[in-house]
Short mmCIF file of C-alpha atoms and ligand atoms in Angstrom, two decimals:
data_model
loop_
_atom_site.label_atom_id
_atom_site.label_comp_id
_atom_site.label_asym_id
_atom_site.label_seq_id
_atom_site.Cartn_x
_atom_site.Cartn_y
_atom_site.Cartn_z
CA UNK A 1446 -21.38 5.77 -4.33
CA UNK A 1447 -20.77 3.49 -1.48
CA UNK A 1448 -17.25 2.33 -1.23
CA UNK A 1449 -16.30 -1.23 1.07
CA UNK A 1450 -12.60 -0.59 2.27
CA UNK A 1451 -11.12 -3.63 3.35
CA UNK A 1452 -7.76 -3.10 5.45
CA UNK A 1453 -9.41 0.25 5.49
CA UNK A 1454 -7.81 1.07 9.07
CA UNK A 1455 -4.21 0.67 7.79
CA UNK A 1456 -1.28 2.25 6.55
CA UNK A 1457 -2.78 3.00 3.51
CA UNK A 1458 -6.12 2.17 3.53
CA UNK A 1459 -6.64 4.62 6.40
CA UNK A 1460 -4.91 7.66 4.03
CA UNK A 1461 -7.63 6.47 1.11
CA UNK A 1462 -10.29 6.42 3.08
CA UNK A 1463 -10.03 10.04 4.09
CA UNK A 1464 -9.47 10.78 0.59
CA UNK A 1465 -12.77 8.91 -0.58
CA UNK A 1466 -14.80 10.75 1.36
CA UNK A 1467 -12.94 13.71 0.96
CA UNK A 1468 -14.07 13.14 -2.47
CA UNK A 1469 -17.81 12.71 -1.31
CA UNK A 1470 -17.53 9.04 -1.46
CA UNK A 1471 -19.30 6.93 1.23
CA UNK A 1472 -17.37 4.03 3.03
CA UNK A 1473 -17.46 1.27 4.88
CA UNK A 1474 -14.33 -0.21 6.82
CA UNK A 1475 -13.64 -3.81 7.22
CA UNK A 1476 -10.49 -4.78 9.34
CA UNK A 1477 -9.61 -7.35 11.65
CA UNK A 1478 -7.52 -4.94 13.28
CA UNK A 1479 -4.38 -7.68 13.27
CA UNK A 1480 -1.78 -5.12 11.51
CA UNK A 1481 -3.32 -1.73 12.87
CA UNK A 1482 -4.88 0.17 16.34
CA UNK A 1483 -8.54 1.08 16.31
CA UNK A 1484 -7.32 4.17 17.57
CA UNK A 1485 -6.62 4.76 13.50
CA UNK A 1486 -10.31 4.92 13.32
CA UNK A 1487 -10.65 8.01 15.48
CA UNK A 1488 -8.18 9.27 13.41
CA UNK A 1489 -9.30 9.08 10.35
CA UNK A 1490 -13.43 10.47 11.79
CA UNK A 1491 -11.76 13.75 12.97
CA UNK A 1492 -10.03 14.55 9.57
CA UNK A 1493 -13.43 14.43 7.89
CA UNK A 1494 -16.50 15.72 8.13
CA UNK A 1495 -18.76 12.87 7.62
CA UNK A 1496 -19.54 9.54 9.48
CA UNK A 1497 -18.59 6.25 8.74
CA UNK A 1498 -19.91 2.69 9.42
CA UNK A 1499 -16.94 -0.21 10.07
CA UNK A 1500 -16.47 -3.86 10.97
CA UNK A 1501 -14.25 -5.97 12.87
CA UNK A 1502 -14.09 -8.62 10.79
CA UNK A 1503 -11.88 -11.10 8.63
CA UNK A 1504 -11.87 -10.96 5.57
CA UNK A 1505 -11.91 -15.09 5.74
CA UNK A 1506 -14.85 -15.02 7.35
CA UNK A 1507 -17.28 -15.96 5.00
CA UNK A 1508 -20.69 -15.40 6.85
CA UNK A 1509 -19.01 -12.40 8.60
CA UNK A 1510 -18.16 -10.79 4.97
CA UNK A 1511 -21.46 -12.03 3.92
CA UNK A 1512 -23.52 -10.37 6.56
CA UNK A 1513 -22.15 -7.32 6.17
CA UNK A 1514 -22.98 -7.01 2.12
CA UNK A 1515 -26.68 -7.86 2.75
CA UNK A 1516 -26.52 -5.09 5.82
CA UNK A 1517 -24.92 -2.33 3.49
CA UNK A 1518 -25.39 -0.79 -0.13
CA UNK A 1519 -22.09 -1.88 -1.25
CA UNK A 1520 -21.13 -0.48 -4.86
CA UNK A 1521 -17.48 -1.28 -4.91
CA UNK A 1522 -14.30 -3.03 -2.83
CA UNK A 1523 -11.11 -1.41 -2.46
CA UNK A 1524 -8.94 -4.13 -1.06
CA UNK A 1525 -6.36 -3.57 1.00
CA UNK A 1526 -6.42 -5.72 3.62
CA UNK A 1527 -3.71 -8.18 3.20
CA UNK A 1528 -0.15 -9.53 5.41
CA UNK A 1529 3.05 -7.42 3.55
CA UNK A 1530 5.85 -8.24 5.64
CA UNK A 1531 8.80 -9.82 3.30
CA UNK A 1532 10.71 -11.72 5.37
CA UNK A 1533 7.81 -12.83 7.71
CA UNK A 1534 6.24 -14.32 4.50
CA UNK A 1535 9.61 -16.50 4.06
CA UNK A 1536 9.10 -17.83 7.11
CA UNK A 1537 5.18 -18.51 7.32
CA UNK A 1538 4.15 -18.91 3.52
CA UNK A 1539 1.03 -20.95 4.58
CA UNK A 1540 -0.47 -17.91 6.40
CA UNK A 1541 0.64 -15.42 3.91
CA UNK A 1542 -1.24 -17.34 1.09
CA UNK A 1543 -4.10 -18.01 3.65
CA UNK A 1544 -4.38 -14.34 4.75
CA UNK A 1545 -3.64 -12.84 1.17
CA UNK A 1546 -4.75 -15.66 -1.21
CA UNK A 1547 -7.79 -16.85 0.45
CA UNK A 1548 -9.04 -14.23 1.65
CA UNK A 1549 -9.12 -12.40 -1.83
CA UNK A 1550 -10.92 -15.93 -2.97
CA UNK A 1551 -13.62 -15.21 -0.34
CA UNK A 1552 -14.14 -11.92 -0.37
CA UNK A 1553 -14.74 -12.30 -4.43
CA UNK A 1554 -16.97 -15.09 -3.66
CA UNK A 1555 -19.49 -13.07 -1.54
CA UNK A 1556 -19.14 -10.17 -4.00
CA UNK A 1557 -20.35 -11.71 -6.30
CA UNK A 1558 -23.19 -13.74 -4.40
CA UNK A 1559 -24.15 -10.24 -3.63
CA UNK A 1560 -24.00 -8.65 -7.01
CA UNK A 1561 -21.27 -6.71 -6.37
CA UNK A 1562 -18.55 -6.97 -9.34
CA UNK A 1563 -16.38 -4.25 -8.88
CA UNK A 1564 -12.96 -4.16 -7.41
CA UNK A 1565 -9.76 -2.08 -7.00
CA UNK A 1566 -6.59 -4.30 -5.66
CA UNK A 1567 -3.42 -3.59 -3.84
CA UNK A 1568 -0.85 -4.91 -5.60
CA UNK A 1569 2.43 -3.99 -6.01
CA UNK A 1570 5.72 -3.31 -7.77
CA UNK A 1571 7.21 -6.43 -6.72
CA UNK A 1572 5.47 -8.65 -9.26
CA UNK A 1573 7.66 -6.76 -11.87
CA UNK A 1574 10.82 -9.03 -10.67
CA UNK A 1575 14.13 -8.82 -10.82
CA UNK A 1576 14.67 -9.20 -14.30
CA UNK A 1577 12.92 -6.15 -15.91
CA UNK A 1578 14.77 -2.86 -16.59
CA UNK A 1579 12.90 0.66 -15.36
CA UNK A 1580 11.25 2.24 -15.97
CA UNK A 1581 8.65 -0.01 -15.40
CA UNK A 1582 5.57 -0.10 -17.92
CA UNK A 1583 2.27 -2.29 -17.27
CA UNK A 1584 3.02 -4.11 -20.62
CA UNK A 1585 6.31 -5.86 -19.18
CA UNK A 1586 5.99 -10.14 -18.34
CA UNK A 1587 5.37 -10.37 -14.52
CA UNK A 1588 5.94 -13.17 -12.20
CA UNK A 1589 9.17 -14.73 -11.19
CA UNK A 1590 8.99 -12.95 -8.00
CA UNK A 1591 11.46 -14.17 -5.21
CA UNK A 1592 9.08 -14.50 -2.29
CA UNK A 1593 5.71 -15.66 -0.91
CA UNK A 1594 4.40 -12.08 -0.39
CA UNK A 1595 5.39 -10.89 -3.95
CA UNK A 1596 4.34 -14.33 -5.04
CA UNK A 1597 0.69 -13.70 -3.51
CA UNK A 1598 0.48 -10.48 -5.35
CA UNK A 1599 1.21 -12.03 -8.22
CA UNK A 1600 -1.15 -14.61 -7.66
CA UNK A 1601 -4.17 -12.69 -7.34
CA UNK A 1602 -3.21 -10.35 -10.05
CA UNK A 1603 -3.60 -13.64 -12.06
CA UNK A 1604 -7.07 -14.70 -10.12
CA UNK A 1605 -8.62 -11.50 -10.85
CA UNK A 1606 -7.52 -11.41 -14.75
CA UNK A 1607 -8.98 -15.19 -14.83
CA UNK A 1608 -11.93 -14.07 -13.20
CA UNK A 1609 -12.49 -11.24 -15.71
CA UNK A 1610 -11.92 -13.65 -18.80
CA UNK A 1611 -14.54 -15.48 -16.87
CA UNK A 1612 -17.27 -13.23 -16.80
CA UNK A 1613 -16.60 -9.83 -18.24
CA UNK A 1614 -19.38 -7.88 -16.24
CA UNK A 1615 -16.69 -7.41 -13.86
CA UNK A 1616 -14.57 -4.74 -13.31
CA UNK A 1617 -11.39 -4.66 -11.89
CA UNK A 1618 -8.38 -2.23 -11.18
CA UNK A 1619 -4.49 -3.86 -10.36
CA UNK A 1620 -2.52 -1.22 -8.80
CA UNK A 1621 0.68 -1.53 -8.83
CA UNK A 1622 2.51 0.34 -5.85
CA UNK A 1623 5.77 1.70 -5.71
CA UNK A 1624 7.07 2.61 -2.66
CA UNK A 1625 4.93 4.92 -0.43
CA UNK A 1626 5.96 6.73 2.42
CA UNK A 1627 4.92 9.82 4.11
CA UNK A 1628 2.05 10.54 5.73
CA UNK A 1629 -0.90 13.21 6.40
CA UNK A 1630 -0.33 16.47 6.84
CA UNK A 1631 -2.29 16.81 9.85
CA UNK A 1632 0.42 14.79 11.43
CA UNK A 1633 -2.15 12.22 13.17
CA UNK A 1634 -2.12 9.86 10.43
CA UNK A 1635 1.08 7.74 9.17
CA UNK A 1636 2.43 4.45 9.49
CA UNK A 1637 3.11 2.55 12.28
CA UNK A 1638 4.71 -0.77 11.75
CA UNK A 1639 5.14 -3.30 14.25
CA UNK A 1640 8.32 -4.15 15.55
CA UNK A 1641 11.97 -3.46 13.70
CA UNK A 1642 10.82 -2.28 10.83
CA UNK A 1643 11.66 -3.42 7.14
CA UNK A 1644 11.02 -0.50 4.94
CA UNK A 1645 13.79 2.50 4.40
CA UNK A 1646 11.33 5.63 5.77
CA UNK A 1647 10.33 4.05 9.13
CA UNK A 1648 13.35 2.78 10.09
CA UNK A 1649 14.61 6.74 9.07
CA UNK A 1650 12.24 8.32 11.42
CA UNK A 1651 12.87 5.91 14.16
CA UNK A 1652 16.56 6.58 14.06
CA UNK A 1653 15.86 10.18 14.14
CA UNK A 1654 13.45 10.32 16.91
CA UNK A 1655 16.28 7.94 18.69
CA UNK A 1656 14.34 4.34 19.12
CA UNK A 1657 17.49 2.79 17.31
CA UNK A 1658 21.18 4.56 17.04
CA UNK A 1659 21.99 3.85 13.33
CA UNK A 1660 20.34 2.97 9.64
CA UNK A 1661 22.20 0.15 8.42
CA UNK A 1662 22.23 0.99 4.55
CA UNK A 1663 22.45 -2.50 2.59
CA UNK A 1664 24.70 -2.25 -0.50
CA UNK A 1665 26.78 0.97 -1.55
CA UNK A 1666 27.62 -1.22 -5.13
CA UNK A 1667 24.91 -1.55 -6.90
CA UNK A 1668 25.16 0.19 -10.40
CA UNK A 1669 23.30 3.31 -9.87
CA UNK A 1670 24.34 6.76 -9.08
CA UNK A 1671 25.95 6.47 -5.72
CA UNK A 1672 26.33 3.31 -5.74
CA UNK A 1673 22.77 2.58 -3.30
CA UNK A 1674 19.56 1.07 -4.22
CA UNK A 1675 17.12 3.44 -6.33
CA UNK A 1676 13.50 3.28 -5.40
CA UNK A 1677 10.06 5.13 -6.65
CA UNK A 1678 8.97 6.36 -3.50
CA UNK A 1679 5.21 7.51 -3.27
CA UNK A 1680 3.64 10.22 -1.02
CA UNK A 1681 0.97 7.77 0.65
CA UNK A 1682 -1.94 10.93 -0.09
CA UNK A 1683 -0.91 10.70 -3.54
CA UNK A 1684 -1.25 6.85 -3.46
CA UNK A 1685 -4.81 7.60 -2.08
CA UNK A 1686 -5.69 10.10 -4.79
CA UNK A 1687 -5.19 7.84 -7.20
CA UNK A 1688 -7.31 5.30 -5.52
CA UNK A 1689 -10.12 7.57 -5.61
CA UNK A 1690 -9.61 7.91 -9.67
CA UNK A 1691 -9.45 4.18 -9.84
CA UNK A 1692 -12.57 3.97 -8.09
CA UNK A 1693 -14.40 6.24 -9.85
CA UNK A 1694 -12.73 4.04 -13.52
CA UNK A 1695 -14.22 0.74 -12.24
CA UNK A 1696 -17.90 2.53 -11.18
CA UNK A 1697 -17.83 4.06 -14.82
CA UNK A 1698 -16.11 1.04 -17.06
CA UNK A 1699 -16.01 -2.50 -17.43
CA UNK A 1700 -12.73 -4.18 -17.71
CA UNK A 1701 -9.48 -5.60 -16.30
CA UNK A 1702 -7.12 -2.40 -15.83
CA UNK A 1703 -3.84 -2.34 -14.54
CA UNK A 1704 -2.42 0.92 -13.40
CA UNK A 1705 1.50 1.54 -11.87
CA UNK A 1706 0.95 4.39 -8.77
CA UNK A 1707 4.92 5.88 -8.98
CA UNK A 1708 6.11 9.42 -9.26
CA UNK A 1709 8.11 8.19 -12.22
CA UNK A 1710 11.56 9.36 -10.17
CA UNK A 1711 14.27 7.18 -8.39
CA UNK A 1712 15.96 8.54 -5.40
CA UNK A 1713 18.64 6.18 -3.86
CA UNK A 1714 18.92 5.35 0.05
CA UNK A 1715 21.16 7.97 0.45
CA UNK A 1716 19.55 10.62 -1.32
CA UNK A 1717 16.67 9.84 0.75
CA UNK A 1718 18.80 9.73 3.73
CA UNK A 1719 20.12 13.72 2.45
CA UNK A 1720 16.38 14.33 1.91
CA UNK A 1721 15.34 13.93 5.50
CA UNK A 1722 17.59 15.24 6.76
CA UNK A 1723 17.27 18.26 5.50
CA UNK A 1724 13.36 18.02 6.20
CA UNK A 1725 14.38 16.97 10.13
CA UNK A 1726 17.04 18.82 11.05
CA UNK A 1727 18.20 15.60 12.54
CA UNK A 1728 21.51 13.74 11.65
CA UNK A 1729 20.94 9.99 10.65
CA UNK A 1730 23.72 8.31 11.03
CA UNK A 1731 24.19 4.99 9.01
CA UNK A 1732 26.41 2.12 8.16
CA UNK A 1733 26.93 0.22 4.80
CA UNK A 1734 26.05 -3.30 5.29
CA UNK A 1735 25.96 -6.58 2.72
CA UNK A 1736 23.39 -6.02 0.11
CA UNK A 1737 19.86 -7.64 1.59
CA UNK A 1738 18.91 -10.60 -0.26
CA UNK A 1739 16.45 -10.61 -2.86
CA UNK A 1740 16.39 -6.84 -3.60
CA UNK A 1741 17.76 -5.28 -7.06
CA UNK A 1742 19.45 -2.04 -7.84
CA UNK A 1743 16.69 0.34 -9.30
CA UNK A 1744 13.00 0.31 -9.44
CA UNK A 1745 11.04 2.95 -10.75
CA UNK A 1746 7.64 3.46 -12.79
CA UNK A 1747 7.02 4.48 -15.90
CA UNK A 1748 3.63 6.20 -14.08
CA UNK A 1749 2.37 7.71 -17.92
CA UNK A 1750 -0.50 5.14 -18.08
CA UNK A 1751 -2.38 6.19 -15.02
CA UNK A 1752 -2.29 9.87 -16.13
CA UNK A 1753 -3.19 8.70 -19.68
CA UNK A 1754 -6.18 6.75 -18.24
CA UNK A 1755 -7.47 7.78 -14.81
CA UNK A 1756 -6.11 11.64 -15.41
CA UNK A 1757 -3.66 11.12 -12.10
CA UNK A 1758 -0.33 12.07 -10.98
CA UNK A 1759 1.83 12.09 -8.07
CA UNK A 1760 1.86 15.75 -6.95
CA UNK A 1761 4.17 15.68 -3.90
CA UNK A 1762 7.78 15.62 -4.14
CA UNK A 1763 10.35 13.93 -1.79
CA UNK A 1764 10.86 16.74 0.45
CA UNK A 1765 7.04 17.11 1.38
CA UNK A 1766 7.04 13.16 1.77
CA UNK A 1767 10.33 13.63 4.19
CA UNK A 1768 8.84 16.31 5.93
CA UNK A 1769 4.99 14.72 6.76
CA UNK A 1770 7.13 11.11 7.32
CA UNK A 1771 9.08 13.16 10.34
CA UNK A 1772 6.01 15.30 11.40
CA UNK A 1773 3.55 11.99 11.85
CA UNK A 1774 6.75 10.26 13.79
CA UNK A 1775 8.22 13.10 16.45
CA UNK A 1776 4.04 13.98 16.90
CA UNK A 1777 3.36 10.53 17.51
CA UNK A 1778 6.37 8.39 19.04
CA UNK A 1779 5.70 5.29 19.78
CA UNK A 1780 2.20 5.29 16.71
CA UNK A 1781 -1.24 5.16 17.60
CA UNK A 1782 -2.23 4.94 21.13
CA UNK A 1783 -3.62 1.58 21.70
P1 LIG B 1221 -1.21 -2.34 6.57
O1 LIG B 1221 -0.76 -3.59 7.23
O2 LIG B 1221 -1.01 -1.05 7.28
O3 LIG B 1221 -2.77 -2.46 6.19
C1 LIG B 1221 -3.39 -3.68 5.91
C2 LIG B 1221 -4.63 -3.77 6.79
O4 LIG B 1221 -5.30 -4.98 6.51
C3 LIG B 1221 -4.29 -3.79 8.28
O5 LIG B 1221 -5.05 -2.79 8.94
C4 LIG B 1221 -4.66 -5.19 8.74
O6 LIG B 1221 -5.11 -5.22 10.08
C5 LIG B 1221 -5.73 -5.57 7.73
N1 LIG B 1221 -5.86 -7.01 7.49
C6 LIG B 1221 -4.85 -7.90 7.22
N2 LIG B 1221 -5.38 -9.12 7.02
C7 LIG B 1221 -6.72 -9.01 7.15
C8 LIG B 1221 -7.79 -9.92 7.06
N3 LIG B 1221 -7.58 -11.21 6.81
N4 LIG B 1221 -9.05 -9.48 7.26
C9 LIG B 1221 -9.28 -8.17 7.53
N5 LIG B 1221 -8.30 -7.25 7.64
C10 LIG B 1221 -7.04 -7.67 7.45
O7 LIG B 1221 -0.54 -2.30 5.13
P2 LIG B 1221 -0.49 -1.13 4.05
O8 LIG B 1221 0.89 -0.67 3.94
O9 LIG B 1221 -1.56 -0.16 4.28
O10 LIG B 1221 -0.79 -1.98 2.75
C11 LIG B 1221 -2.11 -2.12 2.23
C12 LIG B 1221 -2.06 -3.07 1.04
O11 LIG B 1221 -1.17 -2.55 0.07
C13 LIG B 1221 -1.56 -4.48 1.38
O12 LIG B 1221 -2.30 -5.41 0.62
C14 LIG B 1221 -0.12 -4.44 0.92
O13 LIG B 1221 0.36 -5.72 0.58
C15 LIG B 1221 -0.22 -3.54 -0.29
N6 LIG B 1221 1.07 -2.88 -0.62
C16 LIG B 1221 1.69 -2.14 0.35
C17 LIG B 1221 2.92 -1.54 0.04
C18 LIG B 1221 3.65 -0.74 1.10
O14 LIG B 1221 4.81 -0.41 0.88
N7 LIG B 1221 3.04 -0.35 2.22
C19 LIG B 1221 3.47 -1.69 -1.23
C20 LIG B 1221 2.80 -2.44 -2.19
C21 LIG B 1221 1.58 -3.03 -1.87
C1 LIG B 1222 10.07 -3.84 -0.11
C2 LIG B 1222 9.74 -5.25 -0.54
C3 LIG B 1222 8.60 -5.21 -1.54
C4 LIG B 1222 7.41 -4.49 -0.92
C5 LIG B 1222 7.84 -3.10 -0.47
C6 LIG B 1222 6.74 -2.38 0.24
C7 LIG B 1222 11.83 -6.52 -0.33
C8 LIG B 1222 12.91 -7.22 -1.06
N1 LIG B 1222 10.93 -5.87 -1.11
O1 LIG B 1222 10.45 -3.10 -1.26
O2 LIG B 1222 8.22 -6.52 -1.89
O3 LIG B 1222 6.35 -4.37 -1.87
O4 LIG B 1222 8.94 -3.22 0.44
O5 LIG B 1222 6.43 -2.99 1.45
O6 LIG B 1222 11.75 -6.55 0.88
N2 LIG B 1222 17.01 -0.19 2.75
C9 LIG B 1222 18.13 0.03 3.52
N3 LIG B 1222 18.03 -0.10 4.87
C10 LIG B 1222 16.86 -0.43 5.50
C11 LIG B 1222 15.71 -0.65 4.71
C12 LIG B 1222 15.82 -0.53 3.33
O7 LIG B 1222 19.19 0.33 2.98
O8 LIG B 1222 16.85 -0.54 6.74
C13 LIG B 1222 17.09 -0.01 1.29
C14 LIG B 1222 16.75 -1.24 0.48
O9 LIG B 1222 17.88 -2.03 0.27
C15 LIG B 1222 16.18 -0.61 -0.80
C16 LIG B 1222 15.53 0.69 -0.31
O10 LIG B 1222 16.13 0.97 0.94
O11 LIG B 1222 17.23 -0.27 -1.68
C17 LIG B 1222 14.03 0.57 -0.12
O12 LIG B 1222 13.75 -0.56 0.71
P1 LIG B 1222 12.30 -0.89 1.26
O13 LIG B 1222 11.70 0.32 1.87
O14 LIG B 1222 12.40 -2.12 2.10
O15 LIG B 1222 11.46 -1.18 -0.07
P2 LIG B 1222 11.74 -2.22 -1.27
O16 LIG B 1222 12.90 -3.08 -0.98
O17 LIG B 1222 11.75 -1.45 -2.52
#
């Protein structure tokens, strides 16, 4: 099986694809490189022990995409590649529903000019809303998400069911993500996010190898157990692993599947905060700060689906994700070399 990785040199793309092949799954990478270093490339070749073919090239580019399905046995798309910055998204909805929207629209175009119908998508937790209680369960009403980035998701969770409807040769995987942190064990892989970052677990390790003096913590009144926002955090190699059953479901069955990738658990921002800590060593110290707009108390998965289904479940607790989070960060500073 021949698997086409798009985003495959990211965050989490770059975790899968070690697990694909890992699994004795053949890949192809397609990135732009826009949101990652190629440098992530080398890392991912010297965690496995077979070679790899991949592209520089955007997923928007039509004969580009195009080119690259007639030069390559392509059996099936994991899609990562994608813009998932919140805020930035407020601020520049036309590109986020270029990059994200778009681009899904053309890279399902020239699969299926090619023959290729099957497909595994990112999406994520966020197209649950605000109004839903968790645990979460796949069955729930989706949509009235609050931004342009959830709003994408939820957009081409909806193209991809229409397109199913459409022609049911098709098959197609929704993941829905929770909130994945941590990173491989080796230590050379993890995330490296651009700027300040947005998400809890970067901005963590960044405070503890001392790029910025303090966590600002946003809300200590929500209605949960200390009074902090509750989350579903994911060990990214467990978010892989269950790309590589999802994979294998859409090479096996037709149909439109949708799947939520949680541990089932919530751990609030402080308990997180107590978790690596304890992994580290290091102090973080923090302030309470307004609650940040648009986020709600507690989000967590009802994950019983997936195991149901695709026979997967998140393995790795929060004290392995803590400790690979802080091993990837104090082995590798300032990220991937450039
Ligand atoms: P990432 O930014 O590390 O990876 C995305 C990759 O896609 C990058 O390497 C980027 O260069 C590439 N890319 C972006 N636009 C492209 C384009 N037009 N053509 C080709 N390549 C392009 O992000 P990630 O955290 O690995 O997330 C992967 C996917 O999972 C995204 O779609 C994201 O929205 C989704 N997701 C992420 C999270 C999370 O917390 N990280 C949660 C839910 C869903
Ligand atoms: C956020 C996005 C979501 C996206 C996900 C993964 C928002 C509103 N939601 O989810 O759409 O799919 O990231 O990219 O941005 N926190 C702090 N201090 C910080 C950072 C976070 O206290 O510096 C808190 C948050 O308030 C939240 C928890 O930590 O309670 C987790 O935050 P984060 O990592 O940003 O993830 P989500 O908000 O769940």
């Amino acid at each position: 099986m021949s698997v086409l990785v798009t985003g495959g040199a990211g965050y989490i793309g770059s975790h899968t694809c070690v697990e694909l092949i890992n699994a004795g799954i053949d890949i192809v990478i397609v990135d732009n490189f826009y949101n990652c270093k190629k440098s992530s490339i080398d890392r991912i070749r010297a965690l496995v022990d077979r070679d790899f073919k991949y592209y520089e090239c955007d997923i928007r580019d039509r004969e580009g995409m195009d080119r690259i399905f007639k030069a390559e046995k392509i059996d099936s798309v994991i899609h990562f590649a994608g813009l998932k910055a919140v805020g930035e998204s407020v601020e520049k909805p036309l590109e986020y529903f270029d990059n994200n929207v778009n681009g899904t629209l053309v890279l399902l175009d020239v699969m299926r000019n090619n023959g290729c119908k099957k497909i595994v998508f990112s999406s994520s937790a966020t197209v649950y809303g605000m109004n839903n209680i968790s645990p979460l369960t796949e069955d729930m009403a989706v949509g009235g998400v609050t931004n342009p980035y959830g709003r994408t998701k939820y957009m081409i969770e909806c193209i991809l069911q229409d397109l199913y409807a459409s022609d049911n040769s098709w098959s197609i995987c929704l993941l829905r993500y929770f909130n994945p942190i941590g990173a491989h064990k080796s230590g050379t892989m993890g995330e490296d996010p651009n700027g300040i970052p947005n998400n809890l677990m970067p901005f963590i390790t960044q405070v503890a190898i001392g790029k910025r003096d303090h966590l600002n913590v946003f809300g200590d009144d929500y209605d949960t157990h200390d009074g902090t926002g509750v989350r579903d955090y994911i060990h990214v190699v467990d978010l892989a692993l269950g790309h590589v059953k999802a994979v294998q479901k859409v090479e096996k069955d037709n149909g439109c599947f949708i799947y939520n990738l949680g541990t089932g658990i919530g751990y609030s921002v402080l308990d997180v905060v107590k978790a690596f800590e304890k992994a580290s060593g290091v102090t973080i110290p923090y302030e309470i700060q307004a609650r940040r707009a648009g986020d709600i108390a507690t989000c967590y998965s009802d994950p019983s689906k997936a195991l149901a289904e695709l026979n997967w479940k998140a393995e790795r607790g929060l004290e392995e994700m803590c400790e690979d989070s802080w091993r990837w960060q104090s082995q590798n500073p300032n990220g991937y070399p450039d």
